[in-house]
mmCIF file of C-alpha atoms in Angstrom:
data_model
loop_
_atom_site.group_PDB
_atom_site.id
_atom_site.type_symbol
_atom_site.label_atom_id
_atom_site.label_comp_id
_atom_site.label_asym_id
_atom_site.label_seq_id
_atom_site.Cartn_x
_atom_site.Cartn_y
_atom_site.Cartn_z
ATOM 1 C CA UNK A 1 1.222 32.630 6.322
ATOM 2 C CA UNK A 2 -0.448 29.481 7.571
ATOM 3 C CA UNK A 3 1.061 26.869 9.834
ATOM 4 C CA UNK A 4 1.093 23.262 8.750
ATOM 5 C CA UNK A 5 2.185 20.041 10.302
ATOM 6 C CA UNK A 6 5.297 18.535 8.768
ATOM 7 C CA UNK A 7 5.657 14.931 9.924
ATOM 8 C CA UNK A 8 9.162 14.022 11.009
ATOM 9 C CA UNK A 9 8.617 10.530 9.638
ATOM 10 C CA UNK A 10 5.943 8.146 8.450
ATOM 11 C CA UNK A 11 5.953 5.050 10.625
ATOM 12 C CA UNK A 12 4.916 1.939 8.717
ATOM 13 C CA UNK A 13 3.158 -1.151 10.012
ATOM 14 C CA UNK A 14 6.433 -3.064 9.569
ATOM 15 C CA UNK A 15 8.278 -0.553 11.736
ATOM 16 C CA UNK A 16 5.629 -0.701 14.472
ATOM 17 C CA UNK A 17 5.611 -4.513 14.358
ATOM 18 C CA UNK A 18 9.396 -4.572 14.760
ATOM 19 C CA UNK A 19 9.241 -2.148 17.688
ATOM 20 C CA UNK A 20 6.549 -4.241 19.393
ATOM 21 C CA UNK A 21 8.528 -7.446 18.775
ATOM 22 C CA UNK A 22 11.702 -5.846 20.175
ATOM 23 C CA UNK A 23 9.880 -4.747 23.341
ATOM 24 C CA UNK A 24 7.885 -7.958 23.972
ATOM 25 C CA UNK A 25 8.052 -11.719 23.709
ATOM 26 C CA UNK A 26 5.756 -11.669 20.644
ATOM 27 C CA UNK A 27 7.433 -12.390 17.315
ATOM 28 C CA UNK A 28 7.331 -10.048 14.340
ATOM 29 C CA UNK A 29 5.590 -12.784 12.306
ATOM 30 C CA UNK A 30 2.834 -13.167 14.935
ATOM 31 C CA UNK A 31 2.251 -9.428 15.051
ATOM 32 C CA UNK A 32 2.064 -9.251 11.241
ATOM 33 C CA UNK A 33 -0.369 -12.187 11.139
ATOM 34 C CA UNK A 34 -2.705 -10.495 13.649
ATOM 35 C CA UNK A 35 -2.509 -7.162 11.790
ATOM 36 C CA UNK A 36 -3.235 -8.830 8.450
ATOM 37 C CA UNK A 37 -6.248 -10.597 9.997
ATOM 38 C CA UNK A 38 -7.517 -7.291 11.452
ATOM 39 C CA UNK A 39 -7.065 -5.499 8.131
ATOM 40 C CA UNK A 40 -8.905 -8.286 6.312
ATOM 41 C CA UNK A 41 -11.811 -8.122 8.801
ATOM 42 C CA UNK A 42 -11.965 -4.319 8.613
ATOM 43 C CA UNK A 43 -12.248 -4.498 4.811
ATOM 44 C CA UNK A 44 -14.882 -7.253 4.988
ATOM 45 C CA UNK A 45 -16.906 -5.381 7.633
ATOM 46 C CA UNK A 46 -16.822 -2.116 5.656
ATOM 47 C CA UNK A 47 -17.822 -3.924 2.438
ATOM 48 C CA UNK A 48 -20.941 -5.173 4.274
ATOM 49 C CA UNK A 49 -21.808 -1.536 5.006
ATOM 50 C CA UNK A 50 -20.956 -1.635 8.708
ATOM 51 C CA UNK A 51 -18.798 0.721 10.741
ATOM 52 C CA UNK A 52 -15.630 -0.540 12.407
ATOM 53 C CA UNK A 53 -14.712 0.744 15.847
ATOM 54 C CA UNK A 54 -11.198 0.035 17.050
ATOM 55 C CA UNK A 55 -11.699 0.970 20.718
ATOM 56 C CA UNK A 56 -9.138 3.619 21.700
ATOM 57 C CA UNK A 57 -8.153 4.341 18.087
ATOM 58 C CA UNK A 58 -11.380 5.378 16.391
ATOM 59 C CA UNK A 59 -14.110 4.449 13.930
ATOM 60 C CA UNK A 60 -13.925 3.710 10.211
ATOM 61 C CA UNK A 61 -16.978 4.035 7.960
ATOM 62 C CA UNK A 62 -17.793 4.230 4.265
ATOM 63 C CA UNK A 63 -18.410 7.519 2.496
ATOM 64 C CA UNK A 64 -20.812 7.479 -0.431
ATOM 65 C CA UNK A 65 -22.283 10.058 -2.779
ATOM 66 C CA UNK A 66 -24.926 10.150 -5.450
ATOM 67 C CA UNK A 67 -23.885 10.269 -9.096
ATOM 68 C CA UNK A 68 -26.872 12.410 -10.043
ATOM 69 C CA UNK A 69 -29.535 14.440 -8.230
ATOM 70 C CA UNK A 70 -32.149 12.252 -6.504
ATOM 71 C CA UNK A 71 -35.647 13.643 -6.791
ATOM 72 C CA UNK A 72 -37.579 10.851 -5.098
ATOM 73 C CA UNK A 73 -36.029 8.928 -2.204
ATOM 74 C CA UNK A 74 -38.273 5.920 -3.020
ATOM 75 C CA UNK A 75 -36.705 5.579 -6.482
ATOM 76 C CA UNK A 76 -33.003 5.451 -5.659
ATOM 77 C CA UNK A 77 -31.089 3.104 -7.961
ATOM 78 C CA UNK A 78 -27.809 1.343 -7.139
ATOM 79 C CA UNK A 79 -26.326 3.022 -10.198
ATOM 80 C CA UNK A 80 -26.931 6.415 -8.535
ATOM 81 C CA UNK A 81 -24.733 5.584 -5.538
ATOM 82 C CA UNK A 82 -20.957 5.763 -5.702
ATOM 83 C CA UNK A 83 -18.238 4.878 -3.198
ATOM 84 C CA UNK A 84 -16.503 8.091 -2.114
ATOM 85 C CA UNK A 85 -13.809 6.946 0.314
ATOM 86 C CA UNK A 86 -13.444 5.888 3.908
ATOM 87 C CA UNK A 87 -14.005 8.179 6.836
ATOM 88 C CA UNK A 88 -11.992 7.914 10.033
ATOM 89 C CA UNK A 89 -13.255 9.499 13.244
ATOM 90 C CA UNK A 90 -10.717 9.456 16.070
ATOM 91 C CA UNK A 91 -11.894 8.249 19.479
ATOM 92 C CA UNK A 92 -12.206 10.590 22.448
ATOM 93 C CA UNK A 93 -9.246 8.751 23.998
ATOM 94 C CA UNK A 94 -7.040 9.382 20.957
ATOM 95 C CA UNK A 95 -8.040 13.047 20.809
ATOM 96 C CA UNK A 96 -7.443 13.482 24.535
ATOM 97 C CA UNK A 97 -4.001 11.914 24.274
ATOM 98 C CA UNK A 98 -3.037 14.566 21.694
ATOM 99 C CA UNK A 99 -3.831 17.446 24.064
ATOM 100 C CA UNK A 100 -0.863 19.465 25.246
ATOM 101 C CA UNK A 101 1.316 18.754 22.231
ATOM 102 C CA UNK A 102 4.376 20.961 22.038
ATOM 103 C CA UNK A 103 4.957 22.417 18.577
ATOM 104 C CA UNK A 104 8.089 24.006 17.296
ATOM 105 C CA UNK A 105 9.178 25.663 14.092
ATOM 106 C CA UNK A 106 11.324 23.398 11.962
ATOM 107 C CA UNK A 107 13.904 24.499 9.476
ATOM 108 C CA UNK A 108 13.095 23.344 5.973
ATOM 109 C CA UNK A 109 16.816 22.882 5.290
ATOM 110 C CA UNK A 110 18.521 21.143 8.216
ATOM 111 C CA UNK A 111 22.247 21.679 8.556
ATOM 112 C CA UNK A 112 24.371 19.357 10.630
ATOM 113 C CA UNK A 113 27.095 20.571 12.972
ATOM 114 C CA UNK A 114 28.761 17.142 12.763
ATOM 115 C CA UNK A 115 31.448 15.853 10.420
ATOM 116 C CA UNK A 116 30.790 12.715 8.364
ATOM 117 C CA UNK A 117 32.725 10.583 10.851
ATOM 118 C CA UNK A 118 30.798 12.071 13.787
ATOM 119 C CA UNK A 119 27.461 11.476 12.025
ATOM 120 C CA UNK A 120 28.423 7.848 11.352
ATOM 121 C CA UNK A 121 29.445 7.414 14.991
ATOM 122 C CA UNK A 122 26.043 8.784 16.056
ATOM 123 C CA UNK A 123 24.352 6.340 13.663
ATOM 124 C CA UNK A 124 26.246 3.383 15.133
ATOM 125 C CA UNK A 125 25.199 4.495 18.636
ATOM 126 C CA UNK A 126 21.557 4.015 17.607
ATOM 127 C CA UNK A 127 22.195 0.256 17.581
ATOM 128 C CA UNK A 128 22.758 0.295 21.350
ATOM 129 C CA UNK A 129 18.966 0.619 21.783
ATOM 130 C CA UNK A 130 17.550 -0.489 18.409
ATOM 131 C CA UNK A 131 17.788 -3.710 16.447
ATOM 132 C CA UNK A 132 16.870 -1.843 13.262
ATOM 133 C CA UNK A 133 17.254 1.799 12.293
ATOM 134 C CA UNK A 134 15.779 3.971 9.572
ATOM 135 C CA UNK A 135 17.168 6.835 7.514
ATOM 136 C CA UNK A 136 14.854 9.317 9.219
ATOM 137 C CA UNK A 137 16.205 8.415 12.678
ATOM 138 C CA UNK A 138 19.721 9.166 11.428
ATOM 139 C CA UNK A 139 18.587 12.503 9.999
ATOM 140 C CA UNK A 140 17.000 13.418 13.314
ATOM 141 C CA UNK A 141 19.932 12.622 15.594
ATOM 142 C CA UNK A 142 22.406 14.308 13.238
ATOM 143 C CA UNK A 143 20.150 17.229 12.255
ATOM 144 C CA UNK A 144 20.828 16.634 8.576
ATOM 145 C CA UNK A 145 18.877 15.876 5.424
ATOM 146 C CA UNK A 146 17.693 12.394 4.450
ATOM 147 C CA UNK A 147 20.103 12.424 1.501
ATOM 148 C CA UNK A 148 23.055 13.113 3.840
ATOM 149 C CA UNK A 149 21.915 10.280 6.129
ATOM 150 C CA UNK A 150 21.475 7.950 3.154
ATOM 151 C CA UNK A 151 25.029 8.758 2.057
ATOM 152 C CA UNK A 152 26.340 8.067 5.581
ATOM 153 C CA UNK A 153 24.405 4.794 5.757
ATOM 154 C CA UNK A 154 25.702 3.695 2.326
ATOM 155 C CA UNK A 155 29.241 4.349 3.545
ATOM 156 C CA UNK A 156 28.651 2.197 6.656
ATOM 157 C CA UNK A 157 27.191 -0.583 4.466
ATOM 158 C CA UNK A 158 30.227 -0.373 2.164
ATOM 159 C CA UNK A 159 32.492 -0.690 5.231
ATOM 160 C CA UNK A 160 30.421 -3.780 6.223
ATOM 161 C CA UNK A 161 29.607 -2.221 9.603
ATOM 162 C CA UNK A 162 25.854 -2.463 8.921
ATOM 163 C CA UNK A 163 23.545 -4.239 6.473
ATOM 164 C CA UNK A 164 20.684 -2.855 4.403
ATOM 165 C CA UNK A 165 17.383 -4.726 4.042
ATOM 166 C CA UNK A 166 14.348 -3.747 2.015
ATOM 167 C CA UNK A 167 14.030 -1.193 -0.748
ATOM 168 C CA UNK A 168 12.336 2.099 -1.540
ATOM 169 C CA UNK A 169 10.647 3.664 1.470
ATOM 170 C CA UNK A 170 10.856 0.370 3.389
ATOM 171 C CA UNK A 171 14.621 0.307 3.923
ATOM 172 C CA UNK A 172 15.943 -0.841 7.288
ATOM 173 C CA UNK A 173 19.507 -1.042 8.500
ATOM 174 C CA UNK A 174 20.805 -3.552 11.038
ATOM 175 C CA UNK A 175 24.074 -4.842 12.377
ATOM 176 C CA UNK A 176 25.540 -7.782 10.450
ATOM 177 C CA UNK A 177 24.367 -11.185 11.764
ATOM 178 C CA UNK A 178 27.740 -11.881 13.390
ATOM 179 C CA UNK A 179 27.439 -8.677 15.494
ATOM 180 C CA UNK A 180 24.032 -9.368 17.020
#
């Protein structure tokens, strides 16, 4: 057997922007605008063949490979070079901040000890600290599958206790406008 990391959730840029906006006086739109500008500059910088270092995060650089064996380094043709991805090297700060992580075995099939009503009550309690919540958060606090949480969230939407925004893997739930 081999151990592997199973992420508890994938946190999107939208989710991080909302968390930053909730915790600061910066608006979600401002955060998104800065991120979009950074992303655009990262792409532009990489396309010029440069590396991009984002201080405490790490460095991005291009990966290339040859399409055929090169016998003479003075006769390399553009057609013999192919883009092969982007490399990310984490900074020393990022690596250091991961030291001392505590790992635990996770069940591949979570089972909740809560009834449907108790799970929904737990979900509603998330709104005491969060403006928006995600399916994965509900699964975590209730120790249940994403499909069970989705079912609970759909029930709360149907009861008009919460509202759903977004679609696919970008779904957020919030209190109705009158409740905020």
